[in-house]
mmCIF file of C-alpha atoms in Angstrom:
data_model
loop_
_atom_site.group_PDB
_atom_site.id
_atom_site.type_symbol
_atom_site.label_atom_id
_atom_site.label_comp_id
_atom_site.label_asym_id
_atom_site.label_seq_id
_atom_site.Cartn_x
_atom_site.Cartn_y
_atom_site.Cartn_z
ATOM 1 C CA MET T 58 0.123 0.034 -0.059
ATOM 2 C CA LYS T 59 3.254 2.514 0.596
ATOM 3 C CA ASN T 60 4.387 1.163 -2.572
ATOM 4 C CA ILE T 61 1.038 2.281 -4.400
ATOM 5 C CA ARG T 62 0.867 6.029 -2.046
ATOM 6 C CA THR T 63 4.523 6.947 -3.424
ATOM 7 C CA ALA T 64 4.190 6.048 -6.883
ATOM 8 C CA THR T 65 0.934 8.075 -6.914
ATOM 9 C CA PHE T 66 2.638 11.040 -5.277
ATOM 10 C CA CYS T 67 5.380 10.333 -7.887
ATOM 11 C CA LEU T 68 2.989 10.806 -10.405
ATOM 12 C CA ILE T 69 1.288 14.189 -9.400
ATOM 13 C CA LEU T 70 4.568 15.490 -9.069
ATOM 14 C CA THR T 71 5.835 14.836 -12.412
ATOM 15 C CA TRP T 72 2.144 16.222 -14.082
ATOM 16 C CA LEU T 73 2.703 19.773 -11.153
ATOM 17 C CA LEU T 74 6.524 20.220 -12.686
ATOM 18 C CA ALA T 75 5.125 19.425 -16.027
ATOM 19 C CA GLY T 76 2.869 22.051 -15.691
ATOM 20 C CA ILE T 77 4.760 24.422 -14.208
ATOM 21 C CA ALA T 78 7.498 23.737 -16.674
ATOM 22 C CA LEU T 79 4.998 24.641 -19.690
ATOM 23 C CA ALA T 80 3.555 27.526 -17.690
ATOM 24 C CA ALA T 81 7.039 28.642 -17.529
ATOM 25 C CA GLU T 82 7.914 29.077 -20.825
ATOM 26 C CA PRO T 83 7.458 32.018 -22.863
ATOM 27 C CA GLU T 84 4.131 32.445 -25.850
ATOM 28 C CA LYS T 85 5.684 32.636 -29.216
ATOM 29 C CA GLU T 86 5.188 36.033 -30.705
ATOM 30 C CA LEU T 87 3.031 36.377 -33.887
ATOM 31 C CA VAL T 88 5.048 38.630 -36.243
ATOM 32 C CA ILE T 89 3.342 38.739 -39.937
ATOM 33 C CA ARG T 90 5.533 39.977 -42.944
ATOM 34 C CA VAL T 91 4.116 42.704 -45.087
ATOM 35 C CA ALA T 92 4.706 43.791 -48.224
ATOM 36 C CA THR T 93 3.599 47.664 -49.650
ATOM 37 C CA ASP T 94 5.442 49.364 -52.845
ATOM 38 C CA ALA T 95 6.785 52.727 -50.943
ATOM 39 C CA SER T 96 5.977 54.863 -53.795
ATOM 40 C CA SER T 97 2.388 55.824 -53.529
ATOM 41 C CA PRO T 98 2.684 59.105 -51.402
ATOM 42 C CA PRO T 99 1.042 59.777 -48.505
ATOM 43 C CA MET T 100 0.044 56.015 -48.988
ATOM 44 C CA SER T 101 3.442 54.631 -48.862
ATOM 45 C CA MET T 102 6.869 56.065 -49.282
ATOM 46 C CA LEU T 103 10.079 55.926 -48.088
ATOM 47 C CA ASP T 104 11.127 59.192 -45.415
ATOM 48 C CA HIS T 105 15.071 60.996 -45.389
ATOM 49 C CA ASN T 106 16.117 57.819 -43.631
ATOM 50 C CA ASP T 107 15.051 55.561 -46.314
ATOM 51 C CA HIS T 108 12.279 53.922 -43.419
ATOM 52 C CA ILE T 109 8.713 53.462 -44.695
ATOM 53 C CA VAL T 110 6.063 55.269 -44.005
ATOM 54 C CA GLY T 111 2.533 56.984 -44.609
ATOM 55 C CA PHE T 112 -0.690 56.472 -43.935
ATOM 56 C CA ASP T 113 -1.134 52.956 -44.885
ATOM 57 C CA ILE T 114 2.341 51.789 -43.123
ATOM 58 C CA ASP T 115 0.597 53.924 -39.745
ATOM 59 C CA VAL T 116 -2.724 51.742 -40.195
ATOM 60 C CA MET T 117 -0.998 48.628 -40.469
ATOM 61 C CA ASN T 118 0.794 49.240 -36.943
ATOM 62 C CA ALA T 119 -2.162 50.181 -35.824
ATOM 63 C CA ILE T 120 -4.197 46.594 -36.870
ATOM 64 C CA ALA T 121 -1.208 45.121 -35.721
ATOM 65 C CA THR T 122 -1.215 46.486 -32.007
ATOM 66 C CA GLU T 123 -4.731 46.473 -32.034
ATOM 67 C CA ALA T 124 -5.110 42.932 -32.825
ATOM 68 C CA GLY T 125 -2.014 41.510 -30.617
ATOM 69 C CA PHE T 126 0.515 40.537 -33.242
ATOM 70 C CA LYS T 127 3.944 42.396 -34.915
ATOM 71 C CA VAL T 128 4.406 43.604 -38.058
ATOM 72 C CA ILE T 129 7.746 43.385 -40.750
ATOM 73 C CA ILE T 130 7.026 45.798 -43.355
ATOM 74 C CA GLN T 131 8.701 45.054 -46.317
ATOM 75 C CA ASN T 132 9.281 47.098 -49.332
ATOM 76 C CA THR T 133 8.493 45.751 -52.769
ATOM 77 C CA THR T 134 7.456 46.532 -55.821
ATOM 78 C CA ARG T 135 3.761 46.480 -56.673
ATOM 79 C CA LYS T 136 4.436 42.923 -58.644
ATOM 80 C CA ASP T 137 6.646 41.121 -56.323
ATOM 81 C CA MET T 138 3.822 41.320 -53.284
ATOM 82 C CA PHE T 139 1.675 39.528 -54.790
ATOM 83 C CA THR T 140 4.181 37.191 -56.309
ATOM 84 C CA GLY T 141 5.772 36.972 -52.770
ATOM 85 C CA LEU T 142 1.780 36.515 -50.916
ATOM 86 C CA ALA T 143 1.521 33.922 -53.421
ATOM 87 C CA ASP T 144 5.117 31.911 -53.176
ATOM 88 C CA ASP T 145 4.424 32.619 -48.868
ATOM 89 C CA ARG T 146 7.730 35.163 -48.945
ATOM 90 C CA TYR T 147 4.797 37.688 -47.725
ATOM 91 C CA ASP T 148 1.883 36.584 -45.232
ATOM 92 C CA ALA T 149 -0.086 40.054 -46.076
ATOM 93 C CA VAL T 150 0.044 42.902 -48.423
ATOM 94 C CA ILE T 151 -0.757 46.475 -47.611
ATOM 95 C CA GLY T 152 -0.355 49.239 -49.965
ATOM 96 C CA SER T 153 -3.055 51.127 -51.994
ATOM 97 C CA VAL T 154 -5.167 47.250 -52.658
ATOM 98 C CA VAL T 155 -8.236 47.895 -53.995
ATOM 99 C CA ILE T 156 -10.825 45.015 -53.155
ATOM 100 C CA GLY T 157 -12.002 43.634 -56.503
ATOM 101 C CA GLY T 158 -9.162 44.727 -58.522
ATOM 102 C CA PRO T 159 -7.287 43.513 -61.476
ATOM 103 C CA GLU T 160 -5.011 41.421 -58.988
ATOM 104 C CA ASN T 161 -7.286 39.604 -56.863
ATOM 105 C CA ASN T 162 -6.673 36.286 -58.291
ATOM 106 C CA GLY T 163 -5.874 33.445 -55.626
ATOM 107 C CA LEU T 164 -6.682 36.588 -52.737
ATOM 108 C CA ASP T 165 -9.036 37.100 -50.153
ATOM 109 C CA PHE T 166 -9.205 40.241 -48.729
ATOM 110 C CA SER T 167 -9.623 42.208 -45.144
ATOM 111 C CA ALA T 168 -12.677 44.375 -44.440
ATOM 112 C CA PRO T 169 -11.623 47.742 -46.183
ATOM 113 C CA TYR T 170 -9.819 49.581 -43.740
ATOM 114 C CA LEU T 171 -9.856 52.965 -46.031
ATOM 115 C CA ASP T 172 -12.922 53.127 -48.554
ATOM 116 C CA ALA T 173 -12.176 50.535 -51.199
ATOM 117 C CA TYR T 174 -8.853 49.277 -50.165
ATOM 118 C CA GLY T 175 -8.298 46.307 -47.921
ATOM 119 C CA ILE T 176 -5.262 44.331 -46.659
ATOM 120 C CA ALA T 177 -4.711 40.647 -49.123
ATOM 121 C CA VAL T 178 -3.819 37.215 -48.204
ATOM 122 C CA LYS T 179 -3.449 34.273 -49.791
ATOM 123 C CA LYS T 180 -6.652 32.924 -50.499
ATOM 124 C CA GLY T 181 -7.722 30.189 -47.472
ATOM 125 C CA ASN T 182 -5.746 31.842 -44.535
ATOM 126 C CA THR T 183 -9.219 32.652 -42.919
ATOM 127 C CA ALA T 184 -7.285 32.981 -38.861
ATOM 128 C CA LEU T 185 -4.909 35.879 -40.718
ATOM 129 C CA LEU T 186 -7.680 37.640 -42.510
ATOM 130 C CA ASP T 187 -9.982 37.236 -38.557
ATOM 131 C CA LEU T 188 -7.223 38.371 -36.699
ATOM 132 C CA ILE T 189 -6.250 41.211 -39.786
ATOM 133 C CA ASN T 190 -9.962 42.024 -39.341
ATOM 134 C CA LYS T 191 -10.120 42.141 -35.210
ATOM 135 C CA GLY T 192 -8.074 44.936 -36.043
ATOM 136 C CA ILE T 193 -9.280 46.899 -38.596
ATOM 137 C CA ARG T 194 -12.793 46.686 -35.780
ATOM 138 C CA ALA T 195 -10.610 47.918 -33.175
ATOM 139 C CA VAL T 196 -9.186 50.726 -35.403
ATOM 140 C CA LYS T 197 -12.158 51.702 -36.900
ATOM 141 C CA SER T 198 -13.906 51.617 -33.748
ATOM 142 C CA LYS T 199 -11.610 53.800 -31.248
ATOM 143 C CA GLY T 200 -11.449 56.268 -33.807
ATOM 144 C CA ILE T 201 -7.709 55.649 -34.918
ATOM 145 C CA ASP T 202 -8.197 55.445 -38.697
ATOM 146 C CA GLN T 203 -9.948 59.083 -38.548
ATOM 147 C CA LYS T 204 -6.841 60.254 -36.519
ATOM 148 C CA LEU T 205 -4.186 59.009 -39.311
ATOM 149 C CA LYS T 206 -6.808 60.124 -41.761
ATOM 150 C CA LYS T 207 -6.685 63.454 -40.348
ATOM 151 C CA ARG T 208 -2.441 63.261 -40.183
ATOM 152 C CA TRP T 209 -1.809 61.609 -43.727
ATOM 153 C CA LEU T 210 -4.818 62.378 -45.867
ATOM 154 C CA LYS T 211 -5.377 65.933 -45.105
#
């Protein structure tokens, strides 16, 4: 009987220690690679230090903050934005992308963040699309989009 109690105690102790170890393991931060063509001021452009800035960039950063993920925004050509999305070099595309536009084959789009502009993701990536749409809803409900419009789209 004593051996059974000892074995049970050891088993419970092992489960507890395993649970503590898992709880102590840091959560991985979600990072989304976003492509843009920084040649469309004021939507997306390079500043005097070659940093990508503009309305689309600030909107994407606000969406990420509100939805709880990080973004790495990469400057590329308009053509490469979509080929890079297709071959998984990018997770999303922002930059004057019109929902229903000519580049829409194989893409899904977020809710519009400005008029008919949306964020493109690879068709079927519903988890990312849901996360982006969550951020867009928060940005709009908090009026962040209006503040950014005043800053960039005077």
